[in-house]
PDB file of C-alpha atoms in Angstrom:
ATOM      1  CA  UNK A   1     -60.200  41.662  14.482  1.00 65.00           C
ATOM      2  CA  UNK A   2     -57.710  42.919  16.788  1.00 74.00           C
ATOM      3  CA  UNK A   3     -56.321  39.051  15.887  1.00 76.00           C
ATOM      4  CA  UNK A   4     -56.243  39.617  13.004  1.00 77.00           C
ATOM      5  CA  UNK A   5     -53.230  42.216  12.488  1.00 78.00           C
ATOM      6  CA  UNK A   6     -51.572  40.230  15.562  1.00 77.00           C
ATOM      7  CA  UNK A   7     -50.978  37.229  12.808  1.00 79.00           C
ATOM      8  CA  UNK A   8     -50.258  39.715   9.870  1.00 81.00           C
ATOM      9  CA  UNK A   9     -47.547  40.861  12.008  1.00 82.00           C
ATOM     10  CA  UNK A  10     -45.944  36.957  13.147  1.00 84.00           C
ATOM     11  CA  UNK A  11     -47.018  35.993   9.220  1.00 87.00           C
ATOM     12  CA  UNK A  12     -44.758  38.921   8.592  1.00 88.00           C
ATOM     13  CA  UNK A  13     -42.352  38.151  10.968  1.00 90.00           C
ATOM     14  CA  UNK A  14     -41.979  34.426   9.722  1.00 90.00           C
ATOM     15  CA  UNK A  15     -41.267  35.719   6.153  1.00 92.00           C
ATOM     16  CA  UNK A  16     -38.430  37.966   7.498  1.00 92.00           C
ATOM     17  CA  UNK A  17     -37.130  35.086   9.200  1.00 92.00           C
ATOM     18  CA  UNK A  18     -37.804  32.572   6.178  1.00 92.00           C
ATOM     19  CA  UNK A  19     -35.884  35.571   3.748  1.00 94.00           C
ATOM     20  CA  UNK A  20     -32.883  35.784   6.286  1.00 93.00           C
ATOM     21  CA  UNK A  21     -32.416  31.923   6.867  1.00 93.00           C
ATOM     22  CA  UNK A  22     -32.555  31.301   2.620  1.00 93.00           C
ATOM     23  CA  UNK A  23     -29.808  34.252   2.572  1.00 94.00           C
ATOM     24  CA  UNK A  24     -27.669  32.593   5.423  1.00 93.00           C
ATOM     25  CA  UNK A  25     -28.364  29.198   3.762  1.00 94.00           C
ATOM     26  CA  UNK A  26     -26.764  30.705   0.769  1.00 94.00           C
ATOM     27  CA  UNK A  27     -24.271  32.518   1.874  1.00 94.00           C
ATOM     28  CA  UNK A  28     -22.933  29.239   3.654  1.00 93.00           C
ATOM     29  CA  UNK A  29     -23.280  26.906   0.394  1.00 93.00           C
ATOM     30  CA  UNK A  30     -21.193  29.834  -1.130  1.00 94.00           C
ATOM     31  CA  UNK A  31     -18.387  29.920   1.865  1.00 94.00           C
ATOM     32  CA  UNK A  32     -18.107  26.003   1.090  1.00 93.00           C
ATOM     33  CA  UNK A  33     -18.511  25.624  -2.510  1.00 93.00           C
ATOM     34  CA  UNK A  34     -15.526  28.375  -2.700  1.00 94.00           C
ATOM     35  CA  UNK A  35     -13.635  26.481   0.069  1.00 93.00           C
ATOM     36  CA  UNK A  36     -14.030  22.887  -2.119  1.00 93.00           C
ATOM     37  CA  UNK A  37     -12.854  24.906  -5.297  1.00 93.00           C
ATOM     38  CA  UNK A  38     -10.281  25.920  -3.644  1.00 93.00           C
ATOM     39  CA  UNK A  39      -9.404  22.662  -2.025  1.00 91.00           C
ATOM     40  CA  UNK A  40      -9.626  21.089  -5.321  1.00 90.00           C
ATOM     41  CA  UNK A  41      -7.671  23.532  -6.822  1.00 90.00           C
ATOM     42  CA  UNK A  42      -4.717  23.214  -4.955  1.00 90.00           C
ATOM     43  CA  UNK A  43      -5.294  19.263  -4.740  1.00 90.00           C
ATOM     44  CA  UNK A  44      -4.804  19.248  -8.743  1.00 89.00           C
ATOM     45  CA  UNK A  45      -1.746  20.963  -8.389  1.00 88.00           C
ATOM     46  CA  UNK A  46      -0.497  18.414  -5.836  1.00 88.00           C
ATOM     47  CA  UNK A  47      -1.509  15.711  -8.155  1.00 89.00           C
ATOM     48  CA  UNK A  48       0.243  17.628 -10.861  1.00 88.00           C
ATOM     49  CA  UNK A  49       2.893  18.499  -9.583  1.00 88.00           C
ATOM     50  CA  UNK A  50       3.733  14.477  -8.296  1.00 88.00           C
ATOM     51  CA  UNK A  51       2.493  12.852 -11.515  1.00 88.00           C
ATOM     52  CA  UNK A  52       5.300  15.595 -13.299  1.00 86.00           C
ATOM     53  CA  UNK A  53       7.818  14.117 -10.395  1.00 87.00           C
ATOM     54  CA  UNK A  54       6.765  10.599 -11.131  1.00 86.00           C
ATOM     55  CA  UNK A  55       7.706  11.202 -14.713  1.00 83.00           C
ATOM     56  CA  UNK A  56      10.779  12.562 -14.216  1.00 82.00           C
ATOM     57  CA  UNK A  57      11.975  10.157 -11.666  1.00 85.00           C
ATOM     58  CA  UNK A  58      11.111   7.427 -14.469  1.00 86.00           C
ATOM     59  CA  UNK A  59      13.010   8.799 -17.351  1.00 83.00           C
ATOM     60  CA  UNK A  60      16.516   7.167 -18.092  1.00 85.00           C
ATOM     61  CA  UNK A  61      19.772   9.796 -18.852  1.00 83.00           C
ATOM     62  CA  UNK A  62      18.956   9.226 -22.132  1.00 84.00           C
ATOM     63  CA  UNK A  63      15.567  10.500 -22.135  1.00 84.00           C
ATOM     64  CA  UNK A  64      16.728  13.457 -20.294  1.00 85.00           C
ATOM     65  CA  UNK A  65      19.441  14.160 -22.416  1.00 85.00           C
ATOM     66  CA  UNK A  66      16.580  13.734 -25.249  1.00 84.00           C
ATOM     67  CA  UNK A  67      13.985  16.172 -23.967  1.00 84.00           C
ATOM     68  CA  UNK A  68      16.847  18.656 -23.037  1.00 87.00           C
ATOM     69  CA  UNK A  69      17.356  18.676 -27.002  1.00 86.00           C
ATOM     70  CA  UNK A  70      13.890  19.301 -27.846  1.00 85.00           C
ATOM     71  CA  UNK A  71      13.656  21.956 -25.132  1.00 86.00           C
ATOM     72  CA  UNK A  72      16.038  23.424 -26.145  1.00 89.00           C
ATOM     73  CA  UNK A  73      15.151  24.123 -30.134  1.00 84.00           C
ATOM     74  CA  UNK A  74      11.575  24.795 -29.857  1.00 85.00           C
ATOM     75  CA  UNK A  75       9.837  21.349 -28.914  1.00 83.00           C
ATOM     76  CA  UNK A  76       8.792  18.693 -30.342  1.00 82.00           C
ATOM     77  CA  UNK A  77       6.735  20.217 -33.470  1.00 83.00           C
ATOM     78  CA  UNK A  78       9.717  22.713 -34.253  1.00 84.00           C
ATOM     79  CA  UNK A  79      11.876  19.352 -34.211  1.00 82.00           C
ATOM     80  CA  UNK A  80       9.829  17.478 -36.656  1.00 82.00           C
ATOM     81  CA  UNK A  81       9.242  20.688 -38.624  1.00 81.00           C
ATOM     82  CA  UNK A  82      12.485  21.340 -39.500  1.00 80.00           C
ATOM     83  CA  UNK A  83      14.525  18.373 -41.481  1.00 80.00           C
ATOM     84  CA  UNK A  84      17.907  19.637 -40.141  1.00 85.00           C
ATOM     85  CA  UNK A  85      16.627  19.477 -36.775  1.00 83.00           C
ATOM     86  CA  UNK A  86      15.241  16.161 -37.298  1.00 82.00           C
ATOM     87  CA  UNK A  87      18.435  14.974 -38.783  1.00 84.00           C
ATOM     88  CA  UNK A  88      20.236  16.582 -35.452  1.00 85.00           C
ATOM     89  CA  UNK A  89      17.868  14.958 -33.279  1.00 84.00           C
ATOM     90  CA  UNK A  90      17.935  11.682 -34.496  1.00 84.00           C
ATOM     91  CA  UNK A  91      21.904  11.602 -34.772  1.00 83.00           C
ATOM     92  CA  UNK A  92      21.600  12.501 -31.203  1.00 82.00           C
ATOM     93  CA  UNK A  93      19.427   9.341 -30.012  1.00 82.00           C
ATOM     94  CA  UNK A  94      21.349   7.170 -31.951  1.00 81.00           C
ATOM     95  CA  UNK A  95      24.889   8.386 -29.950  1.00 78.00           C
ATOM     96  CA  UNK A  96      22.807   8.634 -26.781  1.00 75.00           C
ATOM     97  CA  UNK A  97      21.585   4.964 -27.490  1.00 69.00           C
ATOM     98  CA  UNK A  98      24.946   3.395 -28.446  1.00 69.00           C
ATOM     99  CA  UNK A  99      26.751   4.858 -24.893  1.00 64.00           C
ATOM    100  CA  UNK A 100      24.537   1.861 -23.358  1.00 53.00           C
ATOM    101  CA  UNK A 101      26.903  -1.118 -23.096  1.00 44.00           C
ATOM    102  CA  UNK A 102      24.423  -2.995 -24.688  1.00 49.00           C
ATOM    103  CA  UNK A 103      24.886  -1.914 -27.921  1.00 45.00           C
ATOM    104  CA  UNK A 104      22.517   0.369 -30.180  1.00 42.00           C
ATOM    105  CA  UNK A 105      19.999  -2.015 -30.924  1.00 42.00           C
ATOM    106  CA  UNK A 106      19.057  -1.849 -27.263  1.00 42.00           C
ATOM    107  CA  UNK A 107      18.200   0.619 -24.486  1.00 42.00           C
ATOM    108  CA  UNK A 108      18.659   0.193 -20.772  1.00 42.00           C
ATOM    109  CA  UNK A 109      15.750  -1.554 -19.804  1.00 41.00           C
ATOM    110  CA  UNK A 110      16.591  -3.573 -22.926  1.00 38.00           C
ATOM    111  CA  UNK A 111      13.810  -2.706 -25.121  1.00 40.00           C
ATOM    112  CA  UNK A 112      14.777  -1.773 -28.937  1.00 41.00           C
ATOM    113  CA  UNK A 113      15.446   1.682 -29.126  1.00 45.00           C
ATOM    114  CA  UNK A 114      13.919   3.798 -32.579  1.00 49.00           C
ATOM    115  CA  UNK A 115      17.797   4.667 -33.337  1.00 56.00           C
ATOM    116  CA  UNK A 116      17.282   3.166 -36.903  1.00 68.00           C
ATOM    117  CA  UNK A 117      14.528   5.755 -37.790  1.00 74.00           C
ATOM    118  CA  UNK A 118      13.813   8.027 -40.628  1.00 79.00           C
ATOM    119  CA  UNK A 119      12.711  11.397 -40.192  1.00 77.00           C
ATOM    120  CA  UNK A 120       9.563  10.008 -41.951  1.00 80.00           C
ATOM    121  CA  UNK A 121       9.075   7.149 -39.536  1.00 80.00           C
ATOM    122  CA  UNK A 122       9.777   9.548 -36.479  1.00 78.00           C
ATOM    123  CA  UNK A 123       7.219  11.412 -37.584  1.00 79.00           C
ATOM    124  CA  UNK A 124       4.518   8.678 -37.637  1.00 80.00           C
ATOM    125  CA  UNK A 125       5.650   7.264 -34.278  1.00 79.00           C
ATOM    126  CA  UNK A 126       5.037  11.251 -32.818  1.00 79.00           C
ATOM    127  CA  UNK A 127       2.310  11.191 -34.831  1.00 78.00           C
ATOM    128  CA  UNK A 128       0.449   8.151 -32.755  1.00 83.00           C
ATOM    129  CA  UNK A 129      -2.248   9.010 -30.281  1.00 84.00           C
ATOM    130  CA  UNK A 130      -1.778   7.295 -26.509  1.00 84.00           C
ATOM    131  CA  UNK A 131      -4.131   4.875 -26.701  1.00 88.00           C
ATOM    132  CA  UNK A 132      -2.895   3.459 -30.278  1.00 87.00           C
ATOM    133  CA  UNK A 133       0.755   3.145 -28.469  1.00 86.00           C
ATOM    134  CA  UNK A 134      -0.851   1.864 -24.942  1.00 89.00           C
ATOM    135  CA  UNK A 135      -2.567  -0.906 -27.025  1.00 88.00           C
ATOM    136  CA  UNK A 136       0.343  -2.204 -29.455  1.00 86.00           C
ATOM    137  CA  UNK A 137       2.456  -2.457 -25.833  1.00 89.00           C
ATOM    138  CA  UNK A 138      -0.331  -4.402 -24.299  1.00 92.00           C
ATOM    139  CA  UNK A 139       0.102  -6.376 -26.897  1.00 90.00           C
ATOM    140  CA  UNK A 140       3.388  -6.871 -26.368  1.00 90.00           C
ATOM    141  CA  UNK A 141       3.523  -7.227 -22.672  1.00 92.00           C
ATOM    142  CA  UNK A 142       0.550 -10.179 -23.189  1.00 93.00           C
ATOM    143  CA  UNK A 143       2.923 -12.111 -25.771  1.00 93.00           C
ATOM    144  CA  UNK A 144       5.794 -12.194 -22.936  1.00 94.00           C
ATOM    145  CA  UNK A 145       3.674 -12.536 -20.069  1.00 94.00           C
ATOM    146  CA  UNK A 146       2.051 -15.659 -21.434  1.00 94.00           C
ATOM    147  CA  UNK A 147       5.473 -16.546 -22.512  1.00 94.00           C
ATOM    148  CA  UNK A 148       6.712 -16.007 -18.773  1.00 95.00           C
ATOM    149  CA  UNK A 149       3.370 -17.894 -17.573  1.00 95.00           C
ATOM    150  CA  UNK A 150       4.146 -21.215 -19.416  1.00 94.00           C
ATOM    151  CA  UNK A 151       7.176 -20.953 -18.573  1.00 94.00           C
ATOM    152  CA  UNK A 152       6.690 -21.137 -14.810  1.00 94.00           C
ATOM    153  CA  UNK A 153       3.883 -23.499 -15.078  1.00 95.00           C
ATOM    154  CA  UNK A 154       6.548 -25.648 -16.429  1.00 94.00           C
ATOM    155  CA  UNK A 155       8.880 -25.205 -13.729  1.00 94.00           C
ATOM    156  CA  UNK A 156       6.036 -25.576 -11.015  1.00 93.00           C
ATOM    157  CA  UNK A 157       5.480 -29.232 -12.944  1.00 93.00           C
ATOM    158  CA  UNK A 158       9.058 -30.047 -12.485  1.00 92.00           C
ATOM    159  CA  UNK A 159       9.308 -29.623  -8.903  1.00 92.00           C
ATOM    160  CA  UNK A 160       6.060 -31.168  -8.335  1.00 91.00           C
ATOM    161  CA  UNK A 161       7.400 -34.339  -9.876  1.00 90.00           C
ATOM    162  CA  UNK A 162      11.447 -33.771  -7.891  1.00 89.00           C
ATOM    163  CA  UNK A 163       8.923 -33.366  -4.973  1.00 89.00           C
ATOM    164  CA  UNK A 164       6.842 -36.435  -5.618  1.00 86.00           C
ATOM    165  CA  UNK A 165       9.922 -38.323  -6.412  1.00 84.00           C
ATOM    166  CA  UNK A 166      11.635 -37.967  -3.523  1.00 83.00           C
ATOM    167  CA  UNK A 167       8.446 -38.162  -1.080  1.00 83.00           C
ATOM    168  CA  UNK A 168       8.133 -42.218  -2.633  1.00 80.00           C
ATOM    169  CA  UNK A 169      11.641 -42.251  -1.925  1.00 75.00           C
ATOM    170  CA  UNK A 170      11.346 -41.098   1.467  1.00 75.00           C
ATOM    171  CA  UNK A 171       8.194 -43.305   2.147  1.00 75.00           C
ATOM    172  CA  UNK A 172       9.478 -46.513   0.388  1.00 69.00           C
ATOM    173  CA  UNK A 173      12.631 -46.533   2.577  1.00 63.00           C
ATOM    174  CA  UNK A 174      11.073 -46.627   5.619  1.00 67.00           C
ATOM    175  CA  UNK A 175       8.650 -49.642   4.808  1.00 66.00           C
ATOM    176  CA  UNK A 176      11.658 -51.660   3.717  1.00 64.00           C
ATOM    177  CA  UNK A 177      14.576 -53.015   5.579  1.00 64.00           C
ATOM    178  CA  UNK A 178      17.865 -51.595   5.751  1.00 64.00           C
ATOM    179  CA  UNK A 179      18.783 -54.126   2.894  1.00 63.00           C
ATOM    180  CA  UNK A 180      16.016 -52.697   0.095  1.00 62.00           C
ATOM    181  CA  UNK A 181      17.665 -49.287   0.779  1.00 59.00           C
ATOM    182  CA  UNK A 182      21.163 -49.890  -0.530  1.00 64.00           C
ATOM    183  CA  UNK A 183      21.684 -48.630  -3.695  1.00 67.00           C
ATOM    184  CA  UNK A 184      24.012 -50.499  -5.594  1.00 64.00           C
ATOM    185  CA  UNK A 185      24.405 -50.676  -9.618  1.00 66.00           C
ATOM    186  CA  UNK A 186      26.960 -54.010  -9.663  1.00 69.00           C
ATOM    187  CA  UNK A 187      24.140 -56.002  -7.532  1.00 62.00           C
ATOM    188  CA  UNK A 188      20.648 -53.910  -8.768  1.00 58.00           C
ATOM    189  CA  UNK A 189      21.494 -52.734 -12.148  1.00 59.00           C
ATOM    190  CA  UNK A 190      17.847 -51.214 -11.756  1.00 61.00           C
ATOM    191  CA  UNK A 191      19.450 -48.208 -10.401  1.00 52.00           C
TER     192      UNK A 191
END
């Protein structure tokens, strides 16, 4: 017996020991899981915070000038909103798109520009989602790639045959005597 209460008191002993390495466990899994929120956290603002750079780096003078507009009289939805406003804003991209040299009808990177729009049609352009606009430029980009594509398949053919062409020449002259290599019209009209 006297056994007995000498295991009680390890058993006892081993579930103090079992309660204070769960609440140690714990207590660690909370120090990192707040450490990885945090870490995350501050990562998203990073990523923010260059993806907002990125954006602004990309935007033309134009665009600027643009977004300064709409910043300035409420954003976007206060533009559309409000048919003077529209009017205004619309005036404004079409003198912001003719200061480009290339004319109105084109912007700087010389895509069209939407300088000929109604406030109507401006607001079904804001109106489209990202991935309805993402898909009519893929689109787009696929018609001129593939035009780009044949096109420099074509000029890959014609320098294979320049190449060919002058590789016989090459090879020909040096089987032949110095007589086959003269070129002459009056004598070989071939040529």
């Amino acid at each position: 017996m006297k056994w007995k209460s000498k295991f009680e008191g390890v058993v006892d002993q081993f579930e103090a020991h079992k309660k204070n390495l769960l609440a140690d466990v714990q207590l660690y899994t909370s120090i990192i899981a707040t450490r990885t929120h945090e870490l995350l956290a501050s990562e998203f603002t990073n990523m923010k915070a260059m993806v907002s750079l990125a954006f602004d780096r990309m935007q033309t003078h134009e665009e600027r000038e643009l977004a300064a507009f709409a910043q300035k009289n409420g954003g976007a939805e206060r533009i559309l909103e409000n048919g003077k406003l529209t009017m205004q804003f619309l005036d404004m991209e079409k003198r912001v798109s003719t200061k480009d040299d290339k004319g109105p009808t084109s912007g700087k990177s010389g895509a069209p520009t939407r300088s000929g729009l109604t406030p109507a049609e401006l607001k079904k352009e804001m109106s489209k989602d990202v991935d309805t606009v993402l898909e009519e430029n893929t689109k787009a980009f696929d018609v001129k790639f593939g035009a780009i594509e044949l096109s420099l398949r074509e000029v890959n053919k014609t320098i294979q045959r320049q190449s060919d062409r002058v590789i016989s020449e090459v090879l020909a002259g040096m089987h032949d005597g110095p007589h086959e290599r003269i070129k002459d019209q009056v004598c070989n009209p071939e040529f």
